[in-house]
Amino acid sequence: MSRKQKRRNKREGKIGSHKKQGSKLISPFNQIPNTAYMSWMNDRLPCMVWGGLLINRIGRKQAIEVFRQIGIHVGNLFCEVNDRSCNLPRVGIYGLSTLDDDLQDKFFEVLFTDERVVEALKPLILFKDLPLYEKWIEYLGDITENESQLWTILADAVSILLDHQSQEATDCRWAYMIPIVNSGRLQLQTEEQYREFTEYPNYEDQRKVRPFIRATEMQISGGMMDAEYLKAKKAWSENFWNNCKDNTPCFASVPEKNSVDFDLIKTLSSVQNIWTDLSDHFLETDKFTHVQPKRDASFGFCFYALTIAQEGLASSGKLVTAKLALRMLAEIHITFKYLIKVRSEELWDVYRSYGSGQAKLTFLKLDEVLEEQPGYIKREDIEALANEDIYMDFQDIDLGNWAKIDLRKMSQVADCKNIYDAYYSWTSSYAHGQWCAIRDIVFTTCYNPLHRLHRVPRSAPRYEDGAEKDLILLLNKILDLLNEVYPIFEKRAEIVQKDKG
Ligand SMILES: [Zn+2]
């Protein structure tokens, strides 16, 4: 199997795993009924942030040993007493506050065995609403150092935990689970699974163990249907993130320097030069003066494509309008190719007459409906266009698509669905002002880890993707089509690279 085929199969597999429901593709995860989960970053990370602080300060290996000791002592103590009022030995910051006193005491006693832990966990006292605040402060003491330094230490810890699959996040998720496993409250299926937990991260292939730990933790830490617990846990998490936001500033990245990578002037003139040659070719191949919808449209597509490509390039290929230019070129290409492929002289008439109908409709609206006349259209120009082929009164107005077939289907008939997929779908998001396009152009991610990767406005729009090669490619493809119907026209546009040095 070739690489290209493999890539295609893989892609089909990903899209194919979605289930079509009406006009929606349902993602594999959402096909599982009744899925509701707490998010690691939003809800669970604030409870296990103490683990991240510990890893950062005393090192991963030693932090894991502290987690293991807590797991053994708190887990064992849990099952030594019958009729406990708490149902699980939870060691998240909120979960701890729900434990019986003896379990809380054991947790703190084991945790603070190593004297470096005090320094490591000091940032926790920045939170006045910390569950068990009094207990924590007994061990951590009051704030004596610079608060902003504590926020920085906290930010460093949060940054390694934000990704729910990172090694450190997995360690913390394991730390949450290990007392529960040791308490016997979680029945694992096999001896092997038990060892994977208790001997983490030294037993078995960790590529298999880590996902297993994360999946188990996701189930248990979701609160196991305990609504009251969930509500209070969420309250702490929200409190944590709100405090982080209130006390630390946003960091927006500096926009990349916008540079044009090709010789703009020479490339533009390579496009402009085609205009004259195309005009000559038009005259050379023209025999009649009567209305010729096929000829006019075919050459018209090419001249129009030259215009659009020039404008896209003039924006250095990087403005949003360069993407809109791509979308227009893709539509011209598909329409042109479709008209050629269908091989019906009548269809060229339909195409032309549809356009005249649109001019008539616009004229009538200017005349009868719109009270404020838009500045960009002149009434008399529209009237002339609408009346050009036949007197407007005889012109029908078609309200649907001109060919009674949408552009996607048209591209399938014309055997250029690849152009539709590559240049029409995504650029349409920009044309329609859909969310991801807006997100892409005007927002950036704040890189203060304490702000949960939220979005902030950029200092200027993002103009980084160069569309120049695509503009030239589509333009040349449209010129290729002309060759199929009115040969021979060989001139093509090209990207001219900058002189080096
Ligand atoms: Zn921010």
JSON list of C-alpha atoms in Angstrom, two decimals, residues 164-244:
[
{"chain": "A", "resi": 164, "resn": "HIS", "atom": "CA", "xyz": [-4.78, 15.68, 31.52]},
{"chain": "A", "resi": 165, "resn": "GLN", "atom": "CA", "xyz": [-2.46, 13.11, 29.95]},
{"chain": "A", "resi": 166, "resn": "SER", "atom": "CA", "xyz": [0.87, 14.60, 30.96]},
{"chain": "A", "resi": 167, "resn": "GLN", "atom": "CA", "xyz": [3.14, 12.41, 33.06]},
{"chain": "A", "resi": 168, "resn": "GLU", "atom": "CA", "xyz": [2.70, 14.64, 36.10]},
{"chain": "A", "resi": 169, "resn": "ALA", "atom": "CA", "xyz": [-1.08, 14.82, 35.70]},
{"chain": "A", "resi": 170, "resn": "THR", "atom": "CA", "xyz": [-1.11, 11.02, 35.51]},
{"chain": "A", "resi": 171, "resn": "ASP", "atom": "CA", "xyz": [1.01, 10.85, 38.67]},
{"chain": "A", "resi": 172, "resn": "CYS", "atom": "CA", "xyz": [-1.48, 13.08, 40.48]},
{"chain": "A", "resi": 173, "resn": "ARG", "atom": "CA", "xyz": [-4.42, 11.09, 39.20]},
{"chain": "A", "resi": 174, "resn": "TRP", "atom": "CA", "xyz": [-2.71, 7.97, 40.49]},
{"chain": "A", "resi": 175, "resn": "ALA", "atom": "CA", "xyz": [-2.05, 9.69, 43.84]},
{"chain": "A", "resi": 176, "resn": "TYR", "atom": "CA", "xyz": [-5.77, 10.31, 44.12]},
{"chain": "A", "resi": 177, "resn": "MET", "atom": "CA", "xyz": [-6.57, 6.66, 43.42]},
{"chain": "A", "resi": 178, "resn": "ILE", "atom": "CA", "xyz": [-3.96, 4.83, 45.48]},
{"chain": "A", "resi": 179, "resn": "PRO", "atom": "CA", "xyz": [-5.57, 5.28, 48.95]},
{"chain": "A", "resi": 180, "resn": "ILE", "atom": "CA", "xyz": [-8.88, 4.11, 47.44]},
{"chain": "A", "resi": 181, "resn": "VAL", "atom": "CA", "xyz": [-7.22, 1.04, 45.91]},
{"chain": "A", "resi": 182, "resn": "ASN", "atom": "CA", "xyz": [-5.49, 0.22, 49.20]},
{"chain": "A", "resi": 183, "resn": "SER", "atom": "CA", "xyz": [-8.71, 0.63, 51.15]},
{"chain": "A", "resi": 184, "resn": "GLY", "atom": "CA", "xyz": [-10.27, -2.18, 49.17]},
{"chain": "A", "resi": 185, "resn": "ARG", "atom": "CA", "xyz": [-13.17, 0.09, 48.16]},
{"chain": "A", "resi": 186, "resn": "LEU", "atom": "CA", "xyz": [-12.25, -0.30, 44.51]},
{"chain": "A", "resi": 187, "resn": "GLN", "atom": "CA", "xyz": [-12.35, -3.89, 43.30]},
{"chain": "A", "resi": 188, "resn": "LEU", "atom": "CA", "xyz": [-9.82, -4.33, 40.53]},
{"chain": "A", "resi": 189, "resn": "GLN", "atom": "CA", "xyz": [-10.35, -7.18, 38.09]},
{"chain": "A", "resi": 190, "resn": "THR", "atom": "CA", "xyz": [-7.00, -8.94, 38.34]},
{"chain": "A", "resi": 191, "resn": "GLU", "atom": "CA", "xyz": [-3.91, -9.28, 40.48]},
{"chain": "A", "resi": 192, "resn": "GLU", "atom": "CA", "xyz": [-2.00, -7.68, 37.65]},
{"chain": "A", "resi": 193, "resn": "GLN", "atom": "CA", "xyz": [-4.16, -4.57, 37.71]},
{"chain": "A", "resi": 194, "resn": "TYR", "atom": "CA", "xyz": [-3.65, -4.37, 41.47]},
{"chain": "A", "resi": 195, "resn": "ARG", "atom": "CA", "xyz": [0.11, -4.48, 41.01]},
{"chain": "A", "resi": 196, "resn": "GLU", "atom": "CA", "xyz": [-0.07, -1.88, 38.26]},
{"chain": "A", "resi": 197, "resn": "PHE", "atom": "CA", "xyz": [-1.57, 0.47, 40.83]},
{"chain": "A", "resi": 198, "resn": "THR", "atom": "CA", "xyz": [0.42, -0.37, 43.91]},
{"chain": "A", "resi": 199, "resn": "GLU", "atom": "CA", "xyz": [3.78, -0.63, 42.14]},
{"chain": "A", "resi": 200, "resn": "TYR", "atom": "CA", "xyz": [3.29, 2.37, 39.82]},
{"chain": "A", "resi": 201, "resn": "PRO", "atom": "CA", "xyz": [5.31, 3.42, 37.86]},
{"chain": "A", "resi": 202, "resn": "ASN", "atom": "CA", "xyz": [7.66, 0.44, 38.09]},
{"chain": "A", "resi": 203, "resn": "TYR", "atom": "CA", "xyz": [5.46, -2.48, 37.11]},
{"chain": "A", "resi": 204, "resn": "GLU", "atom": "CA", "xyz": [4.46, -3.42, 33.54]},
{"chain": "A", "resi": 205, "resn": "ASP", "atom": "CA", "xyz": [4.58, -1.33, 30.39]},
{"chain": "A", "resi": 206, "resn": "GLN", "atom": "CA", "xyz": [3.64, 2.23, 31.37]},
{"chain": "A", "resi": 207, "resn": "ARG", "atom": "CA", "xyz": [2.16, 2.92, 27.95]},
{"chain": "A", "resi": 208, "resn": "LYS", "atom": "CA", "xyz": [-0.58, 0.51, 28.95]},
{"chain": "A", "resi": 209, "resn": "VAL", "atom": "CA", "xyz": [-0.69, 1.36, 32.67]},
{"chain": "A", "resi": 210, "resn": "ARG", "atom": "CA", "xyz": [-1.05, 5.14, 32.36]},
{"chain": "A", "resi": 211, "resn": "PRO", "atom": "CA", "xyz": [-4.26, 5.12, 30.26]},
{"chain": "A", "resi": 212, "resn": "PHE", "atom": "CA", "xyz": [-5.70, 2.49, 32.64]},
{"chain": "A", "resi": 213, "resn": "ILE", "atom": "CA", "xyz": [-5.00, 4.70, 35.65]},
{"chain": "A", "resi": 214, "resn": "ARG", "atom": "CA", "xyz": [-6.48, 7.75, 33.97]},
{"chain": "A", "resi": 215, "resn": "ALA", "atom": "CA", "xyz": [-9.63, 5.91, 32.94]},
{"chain": "A", "resi": 216, "resn": "THR", "atom": "CA", "xyz": [-10.17, 4.53, 36.45]},
{"chain": "A", "resi": 217, "resn": "GLU", "atom": "CA", "xyz": [-9.53, 7.89, 38.05]},
{"chain": "A", "resi": 218, "resn": "MET", "atom": "CA", "xyz": [-12.01, 9.55, 35.69]},
{"chain": "A", "resi": 219, "resn": "GLN", "atom": "CA", "xyz": [-14.74, 7.18, 36.82]},
{"chain": "A", "resi": 220, "resn": "ILE", "atom": "CA", "xyz": [-14.08, 7.41, 40.55]},
{"chain": "A", "resi": 221, "resn": "SER", "atom": "CA", "xyz": [-13.31, 11.11, 40.85]},
{"chain": "A", "resi": 222, "resn": "GLY", "atom": "CA", "xyz": [-16.49, 11.95, 38.95]},
{"chain": "A", "resi": 223, "resn": "GLY", "atom": "CA", "xyz": [-18.18, 11.62, 42.33]},
{"chain": "A", "resi": 224, "resn": "MET", "atom": "CA", "xyz": [-19.94, 8.30, 41.78]},
{"chain": "A", "resi": 225, "resn": "MET", "atom": "CA", "xyz": [-23.41, 9.82, 41.55]},
{"chain": "A", "resi": 226, "resn": "ASP", "atom": "CA", "xyz": [-23.01, 11.76, 44.82]},
{"chain": "A", "resi": 227, "resn": "ALA", "atom": "CA", "xyz": [-24.63, 15.07, 43.87]},
{"chain": "A", "resi": 228, "resn": "GLU", "atom": "CA", "xyz": [-23.88, 16.88, 47.11]},
{"chain": "A", "resi": 229, "resn": "TYR", "atom": "CA", "xyz": [-20.21, 15.95, 46.99]},
{"chain": "A", "resi": 230, "resn": "LEU", "atom": "CA", "xyz": [-19.97, 17.01, 43.36]},
{"chain": "A", "resi": 231, "resn": "LYS", "atom": "CA", "xyz": [-21.53, 20.38, 44.04]},
{"chain": "A", "resi": 232, "resn": "ALA", "atom": "CA", "xyz": [-19.16, 21.20, 46.86]},
{"chain": "A", "resi": 233, "resn": "LYS", "atom": "CA", "xyz": [-16.15, 19.95, 44.92]},
{"chain": "A", "resi": 234, "resn": "LYS", "atom": "CA", "xyz": [-17.11, 22.14, 41.98]},
{"chain": "A", "resi": 235, "resn": "ALA", "atom": "CA", "xyz": [-17.48, 25.10, 44.31]},
{"chain": "A", "resi": 236, "resn": "TRP", "atom": "CA", "xyz": [-13.87, 24.69, 45.46]},
{"chain": "A", "resi": 237, "resn": "SER", "atom": "CA", "xyz": [-12.64, 24.29, 41.88]},
{"chain": "A", "resi": 238, "resn": "GLU", "atom": "CA", "xyz": [-14.44, 27.41, 40.74]},
{"chain": "A", "resi": 239, "resn": "ASN", "atom": "CA", "xyz": [-13.14, 29.27, 43.74]},
{"chain": "A", "resi": 240, "resn": "PHE", "atom": "CA", "xyz": [-9.60, 28.13, 42.90]},
{"chain": "A", "resi": 241, "resn": "TRP", "atom": "CA", "xyz": [-9.75, 29.32, 39.30]},
{"chain": "A", "resi": 242, "resn": "ASN", "atom": "CA", "xyz": [-11.48, 32.59, 40.18]},
{"chain": "A", "resi": 243, "resn": "ASN", "atom": "CA", "xyz": [-8.78, 33.38, 42.73]},
{"chain": "A", "resi": 244, "resn": "CYS", "atom": "CA", "xyz": [-6.09, 32.63, 40.16]}
]
